[in-house]
Amino acid sequence: MATAFDLIVIGTGPGGYVCAIRAAQLGLKVAVIEKRSTYGGTCLNVGCIPSKALLHASAAYEEAGHGFAAMGIDVAPRLDLGRMQAFKEEGVKGNVDGVAFLFKKNKIEAMQGSATILGPGRVGIALGNGDRQRLETKSIVIATGSDVAKLPGITIDEQTIVSSTGALTLARVPKRLVVIGAGVIGLELGSVWRRLGSEVLVVEFLDRILPGTDAEVARVVQRVLTRQGLSFKLASKVTGVASTPVGHKIAIEPAIGDGEGMMVDADVVLVAVGRVPFTEGLALDAVGVKLDNRKRIIVDRSFGTGVAGIYAIGDVIAGPMLAHKAQDEGVAVAEIIAGQAGHVNYDAIPNVIYTSPEVATVGKSEEDLKAAGTAYNVGKFPFTANARAKVNRTTEGLVKILADAATDRILGVHMIAAQASEMIAEATVILEFGGSAEDLARTCHAHPTLTEAVKEAALAVAKRAIHI
């Protein structure tokens, strides 16, 4: 017998579970379907949360071994990787259990199994025990997230040739790690294992790291990471990985042209070339849901797919594959389904890279503005001139503000800083409200704080920074 709901959300990653909770708050009868045994999707289980746990732990290990002495603290840290992994898993469990609690609190019916869309208002679910069930609903939201992008000819076994998932669960520190891809995932996980003792080589097809990030920021980040011990092979491609009794032989060739290739040895290879939308098993073709040429679900401004009552959000649609972008879309689509005016401002979505120092950006890059023909002014302030950074020994990095030359409205903010992930919120708020560099420059900032560098960069837009 079919069970009726107002909304069924397929997938319980950040977009899906937030969508379900917001819809329940608005009085809808909601169910969620999750194929994993735990909730939270890739982010909470094998992505954002476990990676940040290892980034935090490995940074603490490195600071204890290489930074404490300069502050008069003598220690000799010893790595216990098993306990570090247990620390990571404890954090993951706390987060996924928290989502399960929120489902109960909001009276959301949570089911574990594989979903298939049978048509508008109809969802089939294959339960873990082998049973099948058909559900009826007024609306369906697809929030199934993304999967690891593969490289032709390279088989990921999650043991010694790993994706981001396997890189989070290595049982020992590899002596030599080759990372394929100099994007966010590659640099974050490469940083983790470099701090714990690996020799890390990052191979990137493009002639720069962090594609899509402001080019000046990317250059600074590469210099910083190189000083930390990461090696880079840019404008290069991996053409093969051959297993040997003692590891792997990786063939690297120029990305363009006939330059000389090379072979390198590695104990572990991390394939970090991005992610792709995951819609497997949903039977989208059969119900008329269309995909674009990158296999993303095509949606309108209200997240509708063109099929009545079927919506999509998060990594399966266009836009940055970011958990917080998916969350905002989840809230918006829930409000739209409930008859309200949900909205997402895609010009004010921050992006963070959790290296050390962290990198955070929001809004347009210089390259974006040049391509659009927008006249702009630049204000920059280095952390070498920030009092708090000096005493904290975190002077690497800068804040860069881009403002419209005619109106002074802030168009983009980019920062490299020890706490950039927290500091970027200030910039996001001012973009959201259409503020100017002058607004930010005249806002009082506490002293001594790292955020004073944001104020100084805003002052620098008008060439009146105080401390440089």
Short mmCIF file of C-alpha atoms in Angstrom, two decimals:
data_model
loop_
_atom_site.label_atom_id
_atom_site.label_comp_id
_atom_site.label_asym_id
_atom_site.label_seq_id
_atom_site.Cartn_x
_atom_site.Cartn_y
_atom_site.Cartn_z
CA MET A 1 0.00 0.00 0.00
CA ALA A 2 1.36 3.42 -0.94
CA THR A 3 2.19 5.94 1.78
CA ALA A 4 1.45 9.60 1.08
CA PHE A 5 3.77 12.51 1.90
CA ASP A 6 3.93 16.18 1.04
CA LEU A 7 7.63 15.87 0.21
CA ILE A 8 10.15 13.09 -0.31
CA VAL A 9 13.81 14.08 -0.34
CA ILE A 10 16.19 11.62 -1.99
CA GLY A 11 19.60 11.92 -0.32
CA THR A 12 20.51 13.19 3.13
CA GLY A 13 23.67 15.16 2.45
CA PRO A 14 23.81 18.81 3.51
CA GLY A 15 21.28 19.86 0.86
CA GLY A 16 18.88 16.99 1.45
CA TYR A 17 18.73 16.95 5.23
CA VAL A 18 18.47 20.75 5.47
CA CYS A 19 15.71 20.74 2.86
CA ALA A 20 13.80 18.09 4.82
CA ILE A 21 14.13 19.94 8.12
CA ARG A 22 13.05 23.28 6.66
CA ALA A 23 10.06 21.66 4.95
CA ALA A 24 9.05 20.01 8.24
CA GLN A 25 9.34 23.37 10.01
CA LEU A 26 6.89 24.73 7.45
CA GLY A 27 4.36 22.05 8.31
CA LEU A 28 4.91 19.56 5.50
CA LYS A 29 4.82 15.79 6.02
CA VAL A 30 8.33 14.78 4.97
CA ALA A 31 10.24 11.58 4.28
CA VAL A 32 13.90 11.15 3.35
CA ILE A 33 15.55 8.23 1.55
CA GLU A 34 19.24 7.52 2.07
CA LYS A 35 21.24 4.72 0.43
CA ARG A 36 24.00 4.78 3.08
CA SER A 37 23.66 3.19 6.50
CA THR A 38 24.22 6.62 8.07
CA TYR A 39 22.90 10.07 7.22
CA GLY A 40 24.82 13.16 6.12
CA GLY A 41 25.94 12.12 2.64
CA THR A 42 29.50 12.36 1.36
CA CYS A 43 30.20 15.53 3.36
CA LEU A 44 29.61 14.15 6.83
CA ASN A 45 30.71 10.58 6.17
CA VAL A 46 33.70 10.66 3.79
CA GLY A 47 34.21 14.29 2.84
CA CYS A 48 34.15 17.65 4.58
CA ILE A 49 33.94 16.47 8.18
CA PRO A 50 36.52 13.64 8.30
CA SER A 51 38.95 15.61 6.15
CA LYS A 52 38.73 18.62 8.45
CA ALA A 53 39.33 16.36 11.45
CA LEU A 54 42.55 15.06 9.88
CA LEU A 55 43.56 18.55 8.75
CA HIS A 56 43.11 19.81 12.32
CA ALA A 57 44.94 16.87 13.91
CA SER A 58 47.82 16.91 11.42
CA ALA A 59 48.23 20.67 11.82
CA ALA A 60 48.42 20.24 15.60
CA TYR A 61 51.02 17.49 15.15
CA GLU A 62 53.12 19.70 12.89
CA GLU A 63 52.83 22.68 15.21
CA ALA A 64 53.90 20.59 18.19
CA GLY A 65 56.89 19.25 16.28
CA HIS A 66 58.01 22.41 14.52
CA GLY A 67 56.32 25.43 16.07
CA PHE A 68 56.11 24.99 19.81
CA ALA A 69 59.85 25.39 20.43
CA ALA A 70 59.81 28.97 19.12
CA MET A 71 57.23 29.79 21.82
CA GLY A 72 59.27 28.23 24.60
CA ILE A 73 57.45 24.89 24.67
CA ASP A 74 59.66 21.83 24.30
CA VAL A 75 57.86 18.63 23.28
CA ALA A 76 58.64 15.58 21.18
CA PRO A 77 55.34 14.51 19.56
CA ARG A 78 54.84 10.89 18.54
CA LEU A 79 52.31 9.99 15.87
CA ASP A 80 49.74 7.29 16.62
CA LEU A 81 47.87 7.15 13.33
CA GLY A 82 45.34 4.63 14.62
CA ARG A 83 44.28 6.96 17.42
CA MET A 84 44.19 9.91 15.03
CA GLN A 85 41.86 7.94 12.77
CA ALA A 86 39.72 7.09 15.81
CA PHE A 87 39.54 10.80 16.66
CA LYS A 88 38.32 11.45 13.12
CA GLU A 89 35.68 8.71 13.32
CA GLU A 90 34.42 10.04 16.64
CA GLY A 91 33.79 13.41 15.01
CA VAL A 92 32.04 11.79 12.06
CA LYS A 93 29.77 9.75 14.35
CA GLY A 94 28.80 12.81 16.35
CA ASN A 95 27.74 14.63 13.21
CA VAL A 96 25.79 11.80 11.54
CA ASP A 97 24.08 10.94 14.82
CA GLY A 98 23.14 14.61 15.07
CA VAL A 99 21.35 14.46 11.72
CA ALA A 100 19.42 11.35 12.80
CA PHE A 101 18.38 13.21 15.97
CA LEU A 102 17.18 16.19 13.94
CA PHE A 103 15.04 13.91 11.75
CA LYS A 104 13.34 12.52 14.86
CA LYS A 105 12.96 15.96 16.42
CA ASN A 106 11.24 17.28 13.29
CA LYS A 107 9.08 14.15 12.81
CA ILE A 108 10.70 13.31 9.47
CA GLU A 109 10.33 9.69 8.37
CA ALA A 110 13.82 8.46 7.49
CA MET A 111 14.24 5.37 5.32
CA GLN A 112 17.41 3.65 4.20
CA GLY A 113 17.47 2.15 0.74
CA SER A 114 17.85 2.93 -2.95
CA ALA A 115 15.26 5.22 -4.50
CA THR A 116 13.81 5.16 -8.01
CA ILE A 117 11.48 7.85 -9.33
CA LEU A 118 8.49 6.05 -10.85
CA GLY A 119 6.85 9.23 -12.09
CA PRO A 120 5.52 12.54 -10.77
CA GLY A 121 4.46 11.94 -7.17
CA ARG A 122 5.67 8.32 -7.07
CA VAL A 123 8.88 6.94 -5.61
CA GLY A 124 9.99 3.33 -5.30
CA ILE A 125 12.44 2.27 -2.63
CA ALA A 126 14.47 -0.92 -2.41
CA LEU A 127 15.05 -1.45 1.30
CA GLY A 128 18.16 -2.98 2.76
CA ASN A 129 16.32 -6.16 3.75
CA GLY A 130 15.33 -6.82 0.13
CA ASP A 131 11.78 -5.53 0.43
CA ARG A 132 10.38 -2.97 -2.00
CA GLN A 133 7.98 -0.21 -1.19
CA ARG A 134 6.12 2.41 -3.21
CA LEU A 135 5.59 5.88 -1.80
CA GLU A 136 3.30 8.66 -2.96
CA THR A 137 4.10 12.31 -2.52
CA LYS A 138 3.14 15.73 -3.77
CA SER A 139 6.76 16.75 -4.37
CA ILE A 140 10.17 15.11 -4.83
CA VAL A 141 13.54 16.76 -4.27
CA ILE A 142 16.60 15.06 -5.77
CA ALA A 143 19.60 15.74 -3.53
CA THR A 144 21.81 12.76 -4.34
CA GLY A 145 25.09 14.68 -4.44
CA SER A 146 28.19 13.73 -6.38
CA ASP A 147 30.71 10.94 -6.84
CA VAL A 148 34.46 10.80 -7.40
CA ALA A 149 35.56 11.59 -10.95
CA LYS A 150 37.60 8.77 -12.49
CA LEU A 151 40.63 8.83 -14.78
CA PRO A 152 40.61 6.46 -17.76
CA GLY A 153 43.03 3.59 -17.33
CA ILE A 154 43.50 4.08 -13.58
CA THR A 155 41.56 1.73 -11.31
CA ILE A 156 40.86 3.02 -7.82
CA ASP A 157 41.12 0.24 -5.24
CA GLU A 158 40.99 2.52 -2.15
CA GLN A 159 44.10 0.76 -0.84
CA THR A 160 47.12 2.15 -2.69
CA ILE A 161 45.32 3.88 -5.57
CA VAL A 162 42.78 5.94 -3.71
CA SER A 163 40.12 8.56 -4.09
CA SER A 164 39.46 11.11 -1.38
CA THR A 165 37.54 8.37 0.45
CA GLY A 166 40.50 6.00 0.67
CA ALA A 167 42.91 8.85 1.43
CA LEU A 168 41.01 9.43 4.67
CA THR A 169 41.49 5.88 5.93
CA LEU A 170 45.11 4.97 5.17
CA ALA A 171 46.48 2.63 7.83
CA ARG A 172 50.03 3.95 7.56
CA VAL A 173 51.74 7.10 6.37
CA PRO A 174 52.98 6.54 2.80
CA LYS A 175 56.61 7.42 2.25
CA ARG A 176 55.82 8.74 -1.24
CA LEU A 177 52.41 10.09 -2.22
CA VAL A 178 51.51 11.27 -5.71
CA VAL A 179 48.39 13.44 -5.90
CA ILE A 180 46.73 13.74 -9.30
CA GLY A 181 44.95 17.10 -9.34
CA ALA A 182 45.88 20.42 -7.72
CA GLY A 183 42.34 21.39 -6.76
CA VAL A 184 40.87 21.76 -3.29
CA ILE A 185 40.73 18.05 -2.44
CA GLY A 186 44.22 17.29 -3.70
CA LEU A 187 45.84 20.15 -1.81
CA GLU A 188 43.96 19.53 1.43
CA LEU A 189 44.66 15.81 1.59
CA GLY A 190 48.18 16.26 0.24
CA SER A 191 48.76 18.69 3.11
CA VAL A 192 47.51 16.16 5.67
CA TRP A 193 49.92 13.43 4.62
CA ARG A 194 52.83 15.82 4.06
CA ARG A 195 52.50 17.00 7.68
CA LEU A 196 52.44 13.40 8.87
CA GLY A 197 55.66 12.56 7.01
CA SER A 198 54.95 11.81 3.34
CA GLU A 199 56.92 13.09 0.39
CA VAL A 200 54.13 14.62 -1.70
CA LEU A 201 54.17 15.35 -5.43
CA VAL A 202 51.11 17.07 -6.92
CA VAL A 203 50.57 16.62 -10.67
CA GLU A 204 48.20 19.10 -12.38
CA PHE A 205 47.02 19.15 -16.00
CA LEU A 206 46.75 22.96 -16.05
CA ASP A 207 49.66 25.36 -15.71
CA ARG A 208 48.44 26.55 -12.28
CA ILE A 209 46.97 25.20 -9.08
CA LEU A 210 43.42 25.82 -7.80
CA PRO A 211 41.59 26.32 -11.11
CA GLY A 212 38.88 28.98 -10.81
CA THR A 213 40.53 30.74 -7.88
CA ASP A 214 41.89 34.28 -8.28
CA ALA A 215 45.22 33.77 -10.08
CA GLU A 216 47.27 35.95 -7.73
CA VAL A 217 45.91 34.07 -4.73
CA ALA A 218 46.73 30.73 -6.38
CA ARG A 219 50.32 31.83 -7.01
CA VAL A 220 50.78 32.85 -3.38
CA VAL A 221 49.30 29.56 -2.16
CA GLN A 222 51.64 27.56 -4.37
CA ARG A 223 54.67 29.41 -2.99
CA VAL A 224 53.52 28.80 0.58
CA LEU A 225 52.83 25.09 0.03
CA THR A 226 56.15 24.66 -1.76
CA ARG A 227 57.95 26.12 1.26
CA GLN A 228 56.03 23.63 3.40
CA GLY A 229 57.42 20.73 1.38
CA LEU A 230 54.86 19.92 -1.32
CA SER A 231 56.27 19.52 -4.83
CA PHE A 232 54.33 20.47 -7.95
CA LYS A 233 54.45 19.24 -11.54
CA LEU A 234 52.17 21.58 -13.51
CA ALA A 235 51.02 21.47 -17.13
CA SER A 236 51.42 17.70 -16.88
CA LYS A 237 49.25 14.63 -17.10
CA VAL A 238 49.44 11.16 -15.63
CA THR A 239 49.23 8.68 -18.48
CA GLY A 240 49.58 5.46 -16.54
CA VAL A 241 50.03 3.85 -13.16
CA ALA A 242 51.84 0.51 -13.12
CA SER A 243 51.91 -1.60 -9.97
CA THR A 244 55.22 -3.05 -8.78
CA PRO A 245 56.06 -5.32 -5.82
CA VAL A 246 57.06 -2.24 -3.82
CA GLY A 247 54.55 0.37 -4.97
CA HIS A 248 53.62 2.09 -8.21
CA LYS A 249 55.39 3.58 -11.22
CA ILE A 250 53.60 6.69 -12.45
CA ALA A 251 54.10 7.91 -16.02
CA ILE A 252 53.90 11.69 -16.37
CA GLU A 253 53.91 13.56 -19.66
CA PRO A 254 53.44 17.20 -20.69
CA ALA A 255 49.78 18.14 -20.95
CA ILE A 256 50.39 19.84 -24.30
CA GLY A 257 53.09 19.23 -26.89
CA ASP A 258 55.85 16.68 -27.20
CA GLY A 259 58.06 17.56 -24.25
CA GLU A 260 60.00 14.97 -22.30
CA GLY A 261 58.08 12.69 -19.96
CA MET A 262 59.17 11.16 -16.68
CA MET A 263 58.52 8.22 -14.35
CA VAL A 264 58.10 8.64 -10.60
CA ASP A 265 57.69 6.13 -7.79
CA ALA A 266 54.88 6.21 -5.25
CA ASP A 267 53.57 4.07 -2.45
CA VAL A 268 50.11 5.62 -2.73
CA VAL A 269 48.42 7.47 -5.58
CA LEU A 270 45.55 9.85 -4.80
CA VAL A 271 43.20 10.56 -7.71
CA ALA A 272 41.71 13.98 -6.97
CA VAL A 273 40.49 15.27 -10.33
CA GLY A 274 37.09 16.46 -9.17
CA ARG A 275 33.60 15.11 -8.70
CA VAL A 276 30.65 14.32 -10.96
CA PRO A 277 26.89 14.43 -10.29
CA PHE A 278 25.43 11.18 -8.95
CA THR A 279 22.02 10.23 -10.33
CA GLU A 280 22.48 6.49 -10.80
CA GLY A 281 19.37 4.37 -10.39
CA LEU A 282 16.88 7.25 -10.25
CA ALA A 283 15.42 6.46 -13.72
CA LEU A 284 15.48 10.12 -14.73
CA ASP A 285 15.19 9.38 -18.45
CA ALA A 286 12.01 7.42 -17.91
CA VAL A 287 10.25 10.31 -16.17
CA GLY A 288 11.55 13.02 -18.49
CA VAL A 289 14.11 14.76 -16.25
CA LYS A 290 16.76 16.28 -18.54
CA LEU A 291 20.54 16.43 -18.04
CA ASP A 292 23.05 18.87 -19.52
CA ASN A 293 26.30 17.91 -21.26
CA ARG A 294 28.02 17.49 -17.87
CA LYS A 295 25.26 15.14 -16.65
CA ARG A 296 23.85 17.73 -14.27
CA ILE A 297 20.10 17.95 -13.84
CA ILE A 298 18.71 20.99 -15.64
CA VAL A 299 16.57 23.15 -13.35
CA ASP A 300 14.84 26.52 -13.55
CA ARG A 301 15.19 29.37 -11.04
CA SER A 302 12.79 27.59 -8.70
CA PHE A 303 14.83 24.34 -8.90
CA GLY A 304 12.09 22.69 -10.96
CA THR A 305 13.16 20.06 -13.48
CA GLY A 306 10.35 20.67 -15.93
CA VAL A 307 8.56 17.58 -14.66
CA ALA A 308 5.69 18.52 -12.35
CA GLY A 309 6.58 18.20 -8.68
CA ILE A 310 10.19 17.08 -9.23
CA TYR A 311 13.00 19.39 -8.08
CA ALA A 312 16.78 19.09 -7.74
CA ILE A 313 19.43 20.82 -5.64
CA GLY A 314 23.09 20.59 -4.66
CA ASP A 315 25.85 18.82 -6.54
CA VAL A 316 23.46 17.32 -9.11
CA ILE A 317 22.71 20.77 -10.57
CA ALA A 318 24.94 23.52 -11.96
CA GLY A 319 27.11 25.64 -9.68
CA PRO A 320 29.93 25.03 -7.23
CA MET A 321 29.88 21.67 -5.49
CA LEU A 322 29.81 23.11 -1.98
CA ALA A 323 27.89 21.86 1.05
CA HIS A 324 26.73 25.33 2.07
CA LYS A 325 25.51 26.10 -1.45
CA ALA A 326 23.44 22.90 -1.29
CA GLN A 327 22.11 23.87 2.15
CA ASP A 328 20.93 27.26 0.93
CA GLU A 329 19.27 25.59 -2.04
CA GLY A 330 17.63 23.09 0.30
CA VAL A 331 16.08 25.88 2.34
CA ALA A 332 15.03 27.76 -0.79
CA VAL A 333 13.33 24.82 -2.50
CA ALA A 334 11.53 23.81 0.71
CA GLU A 335 10.15 27.32 1.00
CA ILE A 336 9.15 27.36 -2.68
CA ILE A 337 7.32 24.03 -2.31
CA ALA A 338 5.54 25.43 0.76
CA GLY A 339 4.37 28.44 -1.23
CA GLN A 340 6.95 30.93 -0.04
CA ALA A 341 9.63 32.85 -1.94
CA GLY A 342 12.85 30.86 -1.54
CA HIS A 343 16.00 32.47 -2.94
CA VAL A 344 19.75 31.85 -3.26
CA ASN A 345 22.23 34.65 -4.01
CA TYR A 346 24.86 32.88 -6.09
CA ASP A 347 27.05 36.00 -6.11
CA ALA A 348 27.63 35.67 -2.36
CA ILE A 349 28.65 32.05 -1.82
CA PRO A 350 32.01 31.71 -0.06
CA ASN A 351 34.56 29.04 -0.93
CA VAL A 352 37.21 27.80 1.49
CA ILE A 353 40.33 25.67 1.05
CA TYR A 354 41.48 24.26 4.39
CA THR A 355 45.21 24.23 3.79
CA SER A 356 47.54 26.01 6.20
CA PRO A 357 47.10 28.92 5.89
CA GLU A 358 43.51 28.64 4.77
CA VAL A 359 42.25 30.21 1.55
CA ALA A 360 38.81 31.82 1.39
CA THR A 361 37.10 33.68 -1.43
CA VAL A 362 33.71 35.17 -2.17
CA GLY A 363 32.45 37.02 -5.21
CA LYS A 364 34.39 37.81 -8.38
CA SER A 365 38.08 37.27 -9.08
CA GLU A 366 40.23 39.71 -11.05
CA GLU A 367 40.00 37.36 -14.02
CA ASP A 368 36.18 37.42 -13.81
CA LEU A 369 36.09 41.22 -13.78
CA LYS A 370 38.56 41.55 -16.65
CA ALA A 371 36.57 39.10 -18.75
CA ALA A 372 33.38 41.08 -18.07
CA GLY A 373 35.06 44.41 -18.84
CA THR A 374 34.30 45.75 -15.37
CA ALA A 375 36.50 48.59 -14.14
CA TYR A 376 37.64 47.93 -10.59
CA ASN A 377 39.99 49.04 -7.83
CA VAL A 378 42.12 46.71 -5.72
CA GLY A 379 43.00 46.97 -2.04
CA LYS A 380 45.50 44.53 -0.51
CA PHE A 381 46.91 44.11 2.97
CA PRO A 382 49.54 41.53 4.03
CA PHE A 383 49.43 39.70 7.35
CA THR A 384 53.09 40.55 7.89
CA ALA A 385 51.73 43.97 8.92
CA ASN A 386 49.01 42.63 11.22
CA ALA A 387 49.80 42.75 14.94
CA ARG A 388 47.87 39.62 15.92
CA ALA A 389 49.41 37.62 13.09
CA LYS A 390 52.88 38.69 14.16
CA VAL A 391 52.52 37.50 17.75
CA ASN A 392 50.74 34.32 16.62
CA ARG A 393 53.47 33.55 14.07
CA THR A 394 50.84 33.33 11.30
CA THR A 395 52.02 36.11 9.00
CA GLU A 396 51.76 34.22 5.70
CA GLY A 397 48.98 35.52 3.48
CA LEU A 398 46.99 38.61 2.62
CA VAL A 399 43.51 40.06 2.15
CA LYS A 400 42.54 41.32 -1.30
CA ILE A 401 39.40 43.35 -1.96
CA LEU A 402 38.02 44.17 -5.42
CA ALA A 403 35.61 47.10 -5.64
CA ASP A 404 33.72 48.65 -8.54
CA ALA A 405 35.69 51.66 -9.79
CA ALA A 406 32.56 53.78 -10.27
CA THR A 407 30.39 52.84 -7.27
CA ASP A 408 32.93 51.40 -4.78
CA ARG A 409 30.63 48.42 -4.28
CA ILE A 410 32.62 45.37 -3.21
CA LEU A 411 32.64 42.76 -5.97
CA GLY A 412 35.02 40.15 -4.54
CA VAL A 413 37.12 39.37 -1.49
CA HIS A 414 40.01 36.90 -1.43
CA MET A 415 42.14 36.00 1.55
CA ILE A 416 44.93 33.70 2.61
CA ALA A 417 45.07 33.55 6.39
CA ALA A 418 45.30 31.29 9.42
CA GLN A 419 41.56 31.68 10.07
CA ALA A 420 40.29 32.64 6.63
CA SER A 421 37.38 30.18 6.89
CA GLU A 422 35.94 32.25 9.75
CA MET A 423 36.98 35.67 8.44
CA ILE A 424 35.26 35.25 5.06
CA ALA A 425 31.83 35.52 6.67
CA GLU A 426 32.32 39.26 7.15
CA ALA A 427 33.03 39.67 3.45
CA THR A 428 30.05 37.51 2.50
CA VAL A 429 27.69 39.63 4.58
CA ILE A 430 28.85 42.86 2.97
CA LEU A 431 28.45 41.35 -0.51
CA GLU A 432 24.97 40.14 0.43
CA PHE A 433 23.93 43.66 1.40
CA GLY A 434 25.70 45.39 -1.49
CA GLY A 435 28.16 47.23 0.73
CA SER A 436 31.09 49.32 -0.42
CA ALA A 437 34.78 49.29 0.43
CA GLU A 438 34.16 52.56 2.25
CA ASP A 439 31.46 50.89 4.39
CA LEU A 440 33.91 48.19 5.41
CA ALA A 441 36.76 50.65 5.92
CA ARG A 442 34.67 52.72 8.33
CA THR A 443 33.48 49.72 10.36
CA CYS A 444 35.30 49.43 13.69
CA HIS A 445 37.25 46.18 14.05
CA ALA A 446 38.53 44.88 17.39
CA HIS A 447 42.25 45.08 18.10
CA PRO A 448 44.31 42.96 18.01
CA THR A 449 42.56 40.62 15.58
CA LEU A 450 43.30 39.09 12.20
CA THR A 451 40.14 40.72 10.83
CA GLU A 452 41.81 44.10 11.09
CA ALA A 453 43.51 43.06 7.86
CA VAL A 454 40.09 43.09 6.18
CA LYS A 455 39.52 46.69 7.30
CA GLU A 456 43.01 47.66 6.14
CA ALA A 457 42.46 46.07 2.73
CA ALA A 458 39.23 48.06 2.41
CA LEU A 459 41.17 51.22 3.30
CA ALA A 460 43.77 50.24 0.71
CA VAL A 461 41.11 50.34 -2.03
CA ALA A 462 41.25 54.13 -1.60
CA LYS A 463 45.03 54.02 -1.02
CA ARG A 464 44.77 55.00 2.63
CA ALA A 465 45.72 51.89 4.59
CA ILE A 466 47.24 52.82 7.94
CA HIS A 467 49.74 50.07 8.71
CA ILE A 468 51.55 49.74 5.36
#
